[in-house]
mmCIF file of C-alpha atoms in Angstrom:
data_model
loop_
_atom_site.group_PDB
_atom_site.id
_atom_site.type_symbol
_atom_site.label_atom_id
_atom_site.label_comp_id
_atom_site.label_asym_id
_atom_site.label_seq_id
_atom_site.Cartn_x
_atom_site.Cartn_y
_atom_site.Cartn_z
ATOM 1 C CA MET A 1 97.310 57.141 88.989
ATOM 2 C CA THR A 2 94.242 56.827 91.177
ATOM 3 C CA THR A 3 94.218 57.251 94.946
ATOM 4 C CA ILE A 4 93.837 53.502 95.502
ATOM 5 C CA GLU A 5 96.589 52.707 92.982
ATOM 6 C CA ARG A 6 98.941 55.081 94.800
ATOM 7 C CA VAL A 7 98.388 53.442 98.170
ATOM 8 C CA GLU A 8 98.713 49.983 96.628
ATOM 9 C CA SER A 9 102.046 50.935 95.094
ATOM 10 C CA GLN A 10 103.225 52.317 98.431
ATOM 11 C CA THR A 11 102.054 49.413 100.586
ATOM 12 C CA GLY A 12 101.995 46.499 98.202
ATOM 13 C CA ARG A 13 98.494 45.750 99.413
ATOM 14 C CA ASP A 14 95.139 45.899 97.726
ATOM 15 C CA ASP A 15 93.024 44.672 100.642
ATOM 16 C CA HIS A 16 90.297 46.639 102.332
ATOM 17 C CA VAL A 17 89.010 46.660 105.882
ATOM 18 C CA ALA A 18 85.472 47.259 107.061
ATOM 19 C CA VAL A 19 84.618 50.705 108.394
ATOM 20 C CA THR A 20 84.000 50.115 112.086
ATOM 21 C CA ILE A 21 84.936 53.405 113.767
ATOM 22 C CA VAL A 22 84.434 56.934 112.435
ATOM 23 C CA ASP A 23 86.105 59.761 114.350
ATOM 24 C CA THR A 24 84.195 63.023 113.866
ATOM 25 C CA ASP A 25 86.626 65.420 115.575
ATOM 26 C CA VAL A 26 90.304 65.532 114.578
ATOM 27 C CA HIS A 27 92.336 68.751 114.502
ATOM 28 C CA PRO A 28 95.065 69.123 111.875
ATOM 29 C CA LEU A 29 97.609 71.913 112.080
ATOM 30 C CA PRO A 30 99.963 73.358 109.460
ATOM 31 C CA VAL A 31 103.561 72.434 110.089
ATOM 32 C CA SER A 32 104.445 76.141 110.174
ATOM 33 C CA THR A 33 102.952 79.560 109.571
ATOM 34 C CA ASP A 34 105.153 79.915 106.496
ATOM 35 C CA VAL A 35 103.570 76.812 104.963
ATOM 36 C CA LEU A 36 100.107 78.239 105.545
ATOM 37 C CA LYS A 37 101.150 81.595 104.116
ATOM 38 C CA SER A 38 102.100 79.875 100.873
ATOM 39 C CA TYR A 39 98.383 79.178 100.283
ATOM 40 C CA ALA A 40 97.186 82.714 101.079
ATOM 41 C CA PRO A 41 96.502 85.449 98.533
ATOM 42 C CA ALA A 42 99.689 87.497 98.180
ATOM 43 C CA GLU A 43 98.012 90.740 99.205
ATOM 44 C CA TRP A 44 96.892 89.184 102.490
ATOM 45 C CA VAL A 45 100.064 87.446 103.644
ATOM 46 C CA ASP A 46 101.308 90.378 105.717
ATOM 47 C CA LYS A 47 97.816 91.341 106.893
ATOM 48 C CA ILE A 48 96.546 88.058 108.306
ATOM 49 C CA TRP A 49 99.737 87.260 110.186
ATOM 50 C CA PRO A 50 100.806 90.543 111.767
ATOM 51 C CA THR A 51 102.493 90.902 115.124
ATOM 52 C CA GLY A 52 99.845 90.812 117.813
ATOM 53 C CA ASN A 53 96.230 89.730 117.514
ATOM 54 C CA ALA A 54 94.412 92.681 115.954
ATOM 55 C CA VAL A 55 93.497 90.603 112.923
ATOM 56 C CA SER A 56 94.495 87.011 113.597
ATOM 57 C CA PRO A 57 94.258 85.828 117.208
ATOM 58 C CA VAL A 58 97.133 84.513 119.254
ATOM 59 C CA GLY A 59 96.163 81.416 121.162
ATOM 60 C CA TYR A 60 97.149 81.817 124.787
ATOM 61 C CA PHE A 61 94.041 81.003 126.780
ATOM 62 C CA TYR A 62 93.373 77.369 125.934
ATOM 63 C CA ASP A 63 96.386 75.890 127.696
ATOM 64 C CA THR A 64 97.198 72.361 128.737
ATOM 65 C CA PRO A 65 96.982 71.945 132.507
ATOM 66 C CA ASP A 66 100.521 70.509 132.524
ATOM 67 C CA SER A 67 102.443 73.052 130.512
ATOM 68 C CA TYR A 68 101.766 76.190 128.520
ATOM 69 C CA LYS A 69 104.457 75.140 126.074
ATOM 70 C CA THR A 70 102.351 72.287 124.700
ATOM 71 C CA SER A 71 99.177 74.346 124.298
ATOM 72 C CA SER A 72 96.258 71.889 124.161
ATOM 73 C CA LEU A 73 98.158 68.998 122.627
ATOM 74 C CA ARG A 74 98.995 65.467 123.732
ATOM 75 C CA MET A 75 102.648 65.065 124.591
ATOM 76 C CA ASP A 76 102.936 61.805 122.638
ATOM 77 C CA SER A 77 101.369 63.220 119.478
ATOM 78 C CA TRP A 78 104.300 65.431 118.483
ATOM 79 C CA PRO A 79 105.818 63.952 115.287
ATOM 80 C CA PRO A 80 109.304 62.485 115.754
ATOM 81 C CA GLY A 81 110.381 64.187 112.546
ATOM 82 C CA GLY A 82 109.556 67.662 113.865
ATOM 83 C CA GLY A 83 106.616 69.999 113.777
ATOM 84 C CA VAL A 84 103.736 70.400 116.209
ATOM 85 C CA ALA A 85 101.189 67.730 117.063
ATOM 86 C CA GLY A 86 98.654 67.275 114.296
ATOM 87 C CA SER A 87 100.951 68.678 111.617
ATOM 88 C CA ASP A 88 102.186 65.381 110.153
ATOM 89 C CA PRO A 89 99.353 63.530 108.357
ATOM 90 C CA ASP A 90 101.325 60.285 108.147
ATOM 91 C CA TYR A 91 102.226 60.233 111.829
ATOM 92 C CA ALA A 92 98.635 61.098 112.709
ATOM 93 C CA ALA A 93 97.512 58.198 110.506
ATOM 94 C CA LYS A 94 99.794 55.829 112.397
ATOM 95 C CA GLN A 95 98.537 56.963 115.796
ATOM 96 C CA LEU A 96 94.878 57.357 114.980
ATOM 97 C CA LEU A 97 94.072 55.084 112.048
ATOM 98 C CA VAL A 98 96.463 52.200 112.696
ATOM 99 C CA ASP A 99 97.169 52.177 116.439
ATOM 100 C CA ALA A 100 93.768 53.448 117.649
ATOM 101 C CA GLY A 101 91.775 51.578 115.006
ATOM 102 C CA VAL A 102 89.876 54.534 113.499
ATOM 103 C CA SER A 103 88.587 53.750 110.014
ATOM 104 C CA ILE A 104 87.766 57.284 108.794
ATOM 105 C CA ALA A 105 88.484 60.611 110.479
ATOM 106 C CA SER A 106 86.847 64.012 110.003
ATOM 107 C CA LEU A 107 89.336 66.903 110.011
ATOM 108 C CA GLU A 108 88.369 70.196 111.604
ATOM 109 C CA PRO A 109 91.012 72.953 111.500
ATOM 110 C CA MET A 110 90.686 75.581 114.209
ATOM 111 C CA CYS A 111 91.123 79.148 112.997
ATOM 112 C CA ASP A 112 89.350 82.463 113.428
ATOM 113 C CA ALA A 113 89.978 86.186 113.212
ATOM 114 C CA GLN A 114 88.350 89.335 114.530
ATOM 115 C CA LEU A 115 87.793 91.245 111.287
ATOM 116 C CA PRO A 116 85.193 89.747 108.897
ATOM 117 C CA GLN A 117 87.143 89.899 105.644
ATOM 118 C CA ALA A 118 90.327 88.706 107.316
ATOM 119 C CA GLU A 119 88.482 85.743 108.781
ATOM 120 C CA HIS A 120 87.026 84.823 105.391
ATOM 121 C CA VAL A 121 90.462 84.943 103.742
ATOM 122 C CA LEU A 122 92.078 83.053 106.618
ATOM 123 C CA LYS A 123 89.515 80.255 106.425
ATOM 124 C CA SER A 124 89.651 79.971 102.659
ATOM 125 C CA THR A 125 93.450 79.744 102.999
ATOM 126 C CA TYR A 126 93.041 76.887 105.464
ATOM 127 C CA ASN A 127 90.713 75.165 102.996
ATOM 128 C CA ASP A 128 93.325 75.315 100.230
ATOM 129 C CA TRP A 129 96.001 73.985 102.591
ATOM 130 C CA LEU A 130 93.786 71.206 103.961
ATOM 131 C CA ALA A 131 92.710 70.071 100.509
ATOM 132 C CA ASP A 132 96.281 69.973 99.205
ATOM 133 C CA VAL A 133 98.176 68.526 102.170
ATOM 134 C CA TRP A 134 95.712 66.304 104.014
ATOM 135 C CA LEU A 135 93.107 65.418 101.405
ATOM 136 C CA ASP A 136 95.424 64.931 98.418
ATOM 137 C CA LYS A 137 99.156 64.503 99.076
ATOM 138 C CA HIS A 138 98.624 62.432 102.237
ATOM 139 C CA ASN A 139 95.259 60.842 101.498
ATOM 140 C CA ALA A 140 96.131 58.019 99.124
ATOM 141 C CA HIS A 141 94.246 55.739 101.501
ATOM 142 C CA GLY A 142 91.167 57.973 101.270
ATOM 143 C CA ARG A 143 90.548 57.902 105.014
ATOM 144 C CA TRP A 144 90.768 61.615 105.816
ATOM 145 C CA ARG A 145 87.610 63.687 105.379
ATOM 146 C CA GLY A 146 87.763 67.480 105.389
ATOM 147 C CA SER A 147 85.677 70.403 106.599
ATOM 148 C CA ILE A 148 85.038 73.547 104.573
ATOM 149 C CA SER A 149 85.905 76.315 107.030
ATOM 150 C CA VAL A 150 83.720 79.415 106.618
ATOM 151 C CA SER A 151 83.233 82.708 108.424
ATOM 152 C CA ALA A 152 79.970 83.129 110.323
ATOM 153 C CA GLN A 153 80.476 86.898 109.982
ATOM 154 C CA THR A 154 80.110 86.850 106.190
ATOM 155 C CA PRO A 155 77.370 84.346 105.229
ATOM 156 C CA GLU A 156 77.274 85.337 101.545
ATOM 157 C CA GLN A 157 81.000 84.759 101.187
ATOM 158 C CA ALA A 158 80.625 81.601 103.261
ATOM 159 C CA ALA A 159 78.041 80.329 100.777
ATOM 160 C CA ARG A 160 80.416 80.984 97.882
ATOM 161 C CA GLU A 161 83.163 79.100 99.725
ATOM 162 C CA VAL A 162 80.801 76.162 100.140
ATOM 163 C CA GLU A 163 80.111 76.206 96.391
ATOM 164 C CA ARG A 164 83.856 76.333 95.704
ATOM 165 C CA TRP A 165 84.468 73.068 97.544
ATOM 166 C CA ALA A 166 81.134 71.247 97.325
ATOM 167 C CA GLY A 167 82.293 68.954 94.538
ATOM 168 C CA HIS A 168 85.472 67.853 96.302
ATOM 169 C CA PRO A 169 85.349 64.085 96.947
ATOM 170 C CA TYR A 170 86.732 64.373 100.482
ATOM 171 C CA MET A 171 85.151 67.585 101.772
ATOM 172 C CA ALA A 172 82.365 66.199 103.955
ATOM 173 C CA GLN A 173 80.917 69.148 105.859
ATOM 174 C CA VAL A 174 80.952 72.892 106.474
ATOM 175 C CA LEU A 175 82.602 74.227 109.642
ATOM 176 C CA MET A 176 81.998 77.496 111.479
ATOM 177 C CA THR A 177 82.626 78.823 114.946
ATOM 178 C CA PRO A 178 79.736 79.303 117.408
ATOM 179 C CA GLN A 179 81.321 82.602 118.460
ATOM 180 C CA THR A 180 78.987 84.559 116.201
ATOM 181 C CA ARG A 181 79.211 88.062 117.688
ATOM 182 C CA GLY A 182 75.780 87.812 119.268
ATOM 183 C CA ILE A 183 73.866 86.332 116.325
ATOM 184 C CA PRO A 184 72.157 83.008 117.184
ATOM 185 C CA PHE A 185 72.242 80.182 114.661
ATOM 186 C CA GLY A 186 68.516 80.344 113.934
ATOM 187 C CA SER A 187 68.754 83.898 112.593
ATOM 188 C CA PRO A 188 68.031 84.504 108.878
ATOM 189 C CA HIS A 189 71.524 86.063 108.861
ATOM 190 C CA PHE A 190 72.857 82.562 108.139
ATOM 191 C CA ASP A 191 70.320 81.639 105.454
ATOM 192 C CA PRO A 192 72.708 82.021 102.465
ATOM 193 C CA LEU A 193 75.166 79.646 104.133
ATOM 194 C CA TYR A 194 72.489 77.146 105.192
ATOM 195 C CA GLU A 195 70.894 77.168 101.741
ATOM 196 C CA ALA A 196 74.204 76.422 100.028
ATOM 197 C CA ALA A 197 75.151 73.688 102.510
ATOM 198 C CA ALA A 198 71.745 71.986 102.403
ATOM 199 C CA ARG A 199 71.503 72.142 98.624
ATOM 200 C CA ASN A 200 74.892 70.436 98.345
ATOM 201 C CA GLY A 201 74.090 67.814 100.968
ATOM 202 C CA LEU A 202 76.726 69.080 103.411
ATOM 203 C CA PRO A 203 76.071 69.190 107.174
ATOM 204 C CA VAL A 204 77.033 72.387 108.998
ATOM 205 C CA ALA A 205 79.306 71.598 111.944
ATOM 206 C CA THR A 206 80.275 74.018 114.672
ATOM 207 C CA HIS A 207 83.279 73.865 116.970
ATOM 208 C CA LEU A 208 84.457 76.488 119.404
ATOM 209 C CA MET A 209 87.752 77.964 118.285
ATOM 210 C CA GLY A 210 89.461 77.500 121.619
ATOM 211 C CA GLN A 211 92.811 78.959 120.628
ATOM 212 C CA THR A 212 91.554 82.476 120.873
ATOM 213 C CA PRO A 213 92.459 85.587 122.859
ATOM 214 C CA PHE A 214 90.522 86.468 125.970
ATOM 215 C CA GLU A 215 88.513 89.212 124.291
ATOM 216 C CA LEU A 216 87.000 86.755 121.779
ATOM 217 C CA ILE A 217 85.799 84.302 124.407
ATOM 218 C CA PRO A 218 82.000 84.518 124.643
ATOM 219 C CA LEU A 219 80.856 86.862 127.386
ATOM 220 C CA TYR A 220 78.532 85.090 129.804
ATOM 221 C CA PRO A 221 75.762 86.840 131.774
ATOM 222 C CA VAL A 222 78.018 86.807 134.831
ATOM 223 C CA GLY A 223 81.023 88.203 132.945
ATOM 224 C CA ASN A 224 84.150 86.740 131.389
ATOM 225 C CA PRO A 225 85.410 83.364 132.612
ATOM 226 C CA ALA A 226 88.272 83.809 135.043
ATOM 227 C CA HIS A 227 90.117 80.611 134.185
ATOM 228 C CA TRP A 228 90.571 78.107 131.401
ATOM 229 C CA HIS A 229 88.505 75.674 133.489
ATOM 230 C CA ASP A 230 85.489 78.036 133.450
ATOM 231 C CA PHE A 231 85.778 78.413 129.706
ATOM 232 C CA PHE A 232 86.073 74.701 128.970
ATOM 233 C CA ALA A 233 83.352 73.581 131.396
ATOM 234 C CA SER A 234 80.838 76.179 130.170
ATOM 235 C CA TRP A 235 81.377 75.396 126.484
ATOM 236 C CA PRO A 236 77.941 73.683 126.133
ATOM 237 C CA LEU A 237 76.161 76.914 127.152
ATOM 238 C CA LEU A 238 76.844 78.305 123.683
ATOM 239 C CA TYR A 239 75.455 75.188 122.078
ATOM 240 C CA VAL A 240 72.292 75.269 124.181
ATOM 241 C CA SER A 241 71.580 78.821 123.020
ATOM 242 C CA HIS A 242 72.241 78.031 119.362
ATOM 243 C CA LEU A 243 70.181 74.832 119.472
ATOM 244 C CA MET A 244 67.158 76.632 120.902
ATOM 245 C CA SER A 245 67.506 79.365 118.292
ATOM 246 C CA LEU A 246 67.700 76.872 115.412
ATOM 247 C CA VAL A 247 64.400 75.345 116.539
ATOM 248 C CA PHE A 248 62.419 78.330 117.829
ATOM 249 C CA ASP A 249 63.547 80.734 115.089
ATOM 250 C CA GLY A 250 62.488 78.314 112.357
ATOM 251 C CA ALA A 251 65.806 77.541 110.649
ATOM 252 C CA PHE A 252 64.874 73.908 110.062
ATOM 253 C CA ASP A 253 61.551 74.851 108.498
ATOM 254 C CA ARG A 254 63.262 77.349 106.207
ATOM 255 C CA HIS A 255 65.890 74.717 105.336
ATOM 256 C CA PRO A 256 64.307 71.265 105.667
ATOM 257 C CA ASP A 257 67.455 69.516 104.396
ATOM 258 C CA LEU A 258 69.774 71.304 106.841
ATOM 259 C CA ARG A 259 71.770 69.138 109.251
ATOM 260 C CA VAL A 260 73.780 70.648 112.110
ATOM 261 C CA VAL A 261 76.572 68.969 114.090
ATOM 262 C CA PHE A 262 77.591 70.231 117.530
ATOM 263 C CA VAL A 263 81.212 69.179 117.953
ATOM 264 C CA GLU A 264 83.109 68.697 121.215
ATOM 265 C CA GLY A 265 80.488 70.178 123.500
ATOM 266 C CA GLY A 266 79.408 66.927 125.053
ATOM 267 C CA PHE A 267 75.816 65.768 124.768
ATOM 268 C CA THR A 268 74.437 64.899 128.201
ATOM 269 C CA TRP A 269 72.817 68.338 128.300
ATOM 270 C CA ALA A 270 70.713 67.633 125.210
ATOM 271 C CA MET A 271 67.889 65.647 126.772
ATOM 272 C CA PRO A 272 66.933 68.166 129.505
ATOM 273 C CA VAL A 273 67.106 70.998 126.958
ATOM 274 C CA MET A 274 64.894 69.105 124.510
ATOM 275 C CA SER A 275 62.423 68.289 127.264
ATOM 276 C CA ARG A 276 62.263 71.908 128.396
ATOM 277 C CA MET A 277 61.746 73.136 124.823
ATOM 278 C CA ASP A 278 58.894 70.655 124.385
ATOM 279 C CA ARG A 279 57.160 71.873 127.538
ATOM 280 C CA ILE A 280 57.517 75.510 126.510
ATOM 281 C CA TRP A 281 56.163 74.758 123.037
ATOM 282 C CA GLU A 282 53.196 72.818 124.401
ATOM 283 C CA ALA A 283 52.273 75.621 126.812
ATOM 284 C CA ARG A 284 52.853 78.566 124.466
ATOM 285 C CA ARG A 285 52.368 77.075 121.019
ATOM 286 C CA GLY A 286 50.452 80.143 119.841
ATOM 287 C CA ASP A 287 53.555 82.271 120.358
ATOM 288 C CA LEU A 288 55.596 80.037 118.055
ATOM 289 C CA PRO A 289 53.630 79.555 114.823
ATOM 290 C CA GLN A 290 56.836 78.880 112.922
ATOM 291 C CA VAL A 291 57.518 75.801 115.075
ATOM 292 C CA ARG A 292 55.220 73.243 113.480
ATOM 293 C CA ARG A 293 56.376 70.161 115.378
ATOM 294 C CA ARG A 294 57.629 69.290 118.819
ATOM 295 C CA PRO A 295 61.085 70.848 119.268
ATOM 296 C CA SER A 296 62.572 67.489 120.195
ATOM 297 C CA ASP A 297 61.397 66.117 116.837
ATOM 298 C CA TYR A 298 63.378 68.807 115.028
ATOM 299 C CA VAL A 299 66.462 67.963 117.068
ATOM 300 C CA ARG A 300 66.214 64.238 116.432
ATOM 301 C CA GLU A 301 65.847 64.789 112.684
ATOM 302 C CA HIS A 302 68.256 67.654 112.066
ATOM 303 C CA VAL A 303 70.934 67.645 114.789
ATOM 304 C CA ARG A 304 73.885 65.422 115.649
ATOM 305 C CA PHE A 305 76.205 65.632 118.650
ATOM 306 C CA THR A 306 79.742 64.306 118.898
ATOM 307 C CA THR A 307 80.600 62.344 122.014
ATOM 308 C CA GLN A 308 83.793 64.011 123.224
ATOM 309 C CA PRO A 309 84.355 64.841 126.042
ATOM 310 C CA LEU A 310 82.752 61.767 127.559
ATOM 311 C CA GLU A 311 81.635 62.022 131.163
ATOM 312 C CA ASP A 312 84.045 60.233 133.484
ATOM 313 C CA VAL A 313 81.407 58.606 135.667
ATOM 314 C CA ASP A 314 80.315 55.111 136.683
ATOM 315 C CA ILE A 315 79.921 53.146 133.450
ATOM 316 C CA VAL A 316 76.722 51.353 134.424
ATOM 317 C CA GLU A 317 74.966 54.535 135.504
ATOM 318 C CA PHE A 318 76.215 56.339 132.414
ATOM 319 C CA ARG A 319 74.819 53.629 130.141
ATOM 320 C CA GLU A 320 71.478 53.822 131.943
ATOM 321 C CA TYR A 321 71.390 57.579 131.390
ATOM 322 C CA LEU A 322 72.156 57.157 127.685
ATOM 323 C CA GLU A 323 69.372 54.610 127.347
ATOM 324 C CA MET A 324 67.007 57.070 129.015
ATOM 325 C CA MET A 325 68.159 59.834 126.664
ATOM 326 C CA ASP A 326 67.336 57.652 123.645
ATOM 327 C CA LEU A 327 69.723 59.599 121.421
ATOM 328 C CA GLY A 328 71.460 56.624 119.863
ATOM 329 C CA ASP A 329 70.630 57.945 116.389
ATOM 330 C CA ASN A 330 72.020 61.415 117.135
ATOM 331 C CA LEU A 331 75.441 60.695 118.638
ATOM 332 C CA MET A 332 78.687 60.315 116.690
ATOM 333 C CA PHE A 333 81.947 59.157 118.204
ATOM 334 C CA SER A 334 84.874 61.583 118.395
ATOM 335 C CA THR A 335 88.372 61.528 119.893
ATOM 336 C CA ASP A 336 89.511 65.188 119.774
ATOM 337 C CA TYR A 337 92.921 64.009 118.538
ATOM 338 C CA PRO A 338 95.609 65.324 119.075
ATOM 339 C CA HIS A 339 94.418 67.255 122.142
ATOM 340 C CA TRP A 340 95.149 66.147 125.677
ATOM 341 C CA SER A 341 91.417 65.599 126.321
ATOM 342 C CA TYR A 342 91.463 62.764 123.749
ATOM 343 C CA ASP A 343 88.918 59.944 124.173
ATOM 344 C CA SER A 344 90.269 56.687 122.768
ATOM 345 C CA PRO A 345 87.932 54.314 120.907
ATOM 346 C CA THR A 346 88.648 51.481 123.335
ATOM 347 C CA TYR A 347 87.727 53.732 126.265
ATOM 348 C CA ALA A 348 84.591 55.034 124.592
ATOM 349 C CA ILE A 349 83.051 51.889 123.138
ATOM 350 C CA ASN A 350 82.296 50.215 126.452
ATOM 351 C CA ARG A 351 80.647 53.317 127.867
ATOM 352 C CA PHE A 352 77.751 53.096 125.421
ATOM 353 C CA PRO A 353 74.786 50.718 125.721
ATOM 354 C CA ALA A 354 75.386 47.595 123.630
ATOM 355 C CA ASP A 355 72.486 48.285 121.271
ATOM 356 C CA GLN A 356 73.755 51.830 120.557
ATOM 357 C CA ARG A 357 77.475 51.156 120.038
ATOM 358 C CA GLU A 358 77.436 50.395 116.345
ATOM 359 C CA ARG A 359 75.369 53.481 115.536
ATOM 360 C CA ILE A 360 77.476 55.794 117.698
ATOM 361 C CA MET A 361 80.874 54.461 116.683
ATOM 362 C CA ARG A 362 80.137 54.104 112.964
ATOM 363 C CA GLY A 363 76.588 54.038 111.661
ATOM 364 C CA ASN A 364 75.362 57.564 112.336
ATOM 365 C CA ALA A 365 78.432 59.234 110.851
ATOM 366 C CA THR A 366 78.437 56.864 107.879
ATOM 367 C CA ALA A 367 74.828 57.788 107.112
ATOM 368 C CA LEU A 368 75.300 61.531 107.643
ATOM 369 C CA TYR A 369 78.449 61.859 105.548
ATOM 370 C CA GLY A 370 77.745 59.144 102.978
ATOM 371 C CA LEU A 371 80.868 57.147 103.883
ATOM 372 C CA PRO A 372 81.854 53.854 102.233
ATOM 373 C CA PRO A 373 81.482 50.477 103.979
ATOM 374 C CA THR A 374 85.177 49.615 103.521
ATOM 375 C CA VAL A 375 88.463 51.521 103.319
ATOM 376 C CA GLN A 376 91.966 50.772 102.117
ATOM 377 C CA ALA A 377 94.054 48.932 104.687
ATOM 378 C CA LEU A 378 97.222 50.606 105.959
ATOM 379 C CA PRO A 379 100.602 48.997 106.689
ATOM 380 C CA GLY A 380 100.554 47.442 110.141
ATOM 381 C CA GLU A 381 96.795 47.504 110.383
ATOM 382 C CA ARG A 382 95.050 44.308 111.404
ATOM 383 C CA PRO A 383 91.781 43.881 109.504
ATOM 384 C CA GLY A 384 88.930 43.473 111.936
ATOM 385 C CA ALA A 385 91.050 44.497 114.958
ATOM 386 C CA ALA A 386 88.871 47.499 115.727
ATOM 387 C CA SER A 387 85.218 46.814 116.311
ATOM 388 C CA ALA A 388 82.271 49.010 117.079
ATOM 389 C CA GLN A 389 80.777 46.119 119.009
ATOM 390 C CA GLY A 390 83.253 46.548 121.869
#
């Protein structure tokens, strides 16, 4: 029985709805560690999940302002049937796809480890779990899209992991952490990974693995952040460094089909960084023979930014700034579900200039990931209720 036939038999419906909103940042979680262990190689089960965080980190730094007990998760997103928020694909579909009006959602598990081989095994385990639970058993509607998690520490193994999943119909991108132990994204260190991703038409997304122990948080020039607030607010600093490296170190010339997505780091910093790179390149072009075009041209062609967290400022002034940025082709909407910092589609749509809304809410992600124009309707969903036009 095909995916569509399964959903039709479950819902009694064969109608489709237009894709109007694509969410590019959703975080699924396994219902329990034991479930995740069932997908791990037997010889690694007791190594990846030991007591303490020598191999696999314990998330205690990225806490909700309201209560440490909820970690970073929305209080209303905990499934009524049990389990943590983001662990029930069907409940997440009700909240995000039906109630919030999202047409297609990109899933980005958050996992990392300190030791290279352990991180590779951990991420490949997450890939097996994600493919089975979210992209098969609970994806009869075909509206979940997955990320191939890979270790930035082991680019050759990462490339093989990309090849393992590249043919999967619902794996839409590669995902790695920007916490790269001091190696910027433009370094040839990542070439095996970039080559495999580009050859298979898969963008490389990066998302900070926030549930991480203090010692894995990136060390800033002024030292470690003292509070969660410092860590969260300074998140884009990592992305600025990696973006400059991708351009100035020639990664996009070495891999002309490479596309990179900076997830959940905001985007209002992009324009001043692009402008500064252009000025540096114009003044010192002889120092950068590998940079054959204006840096901002590389960014506009090769880089996408997700919108969350949106700036909570005056809407009119914010729209004017976005028009000045002229990045309507580079922004993709995201909610960050099920985290407490969630940006709802109805909140986000009206913050964008009218002529950019359709591209940001749907068009850019549809083009990047090759998404269909329609999707299977879900029970309780009102066709046409969600609109990227605001």
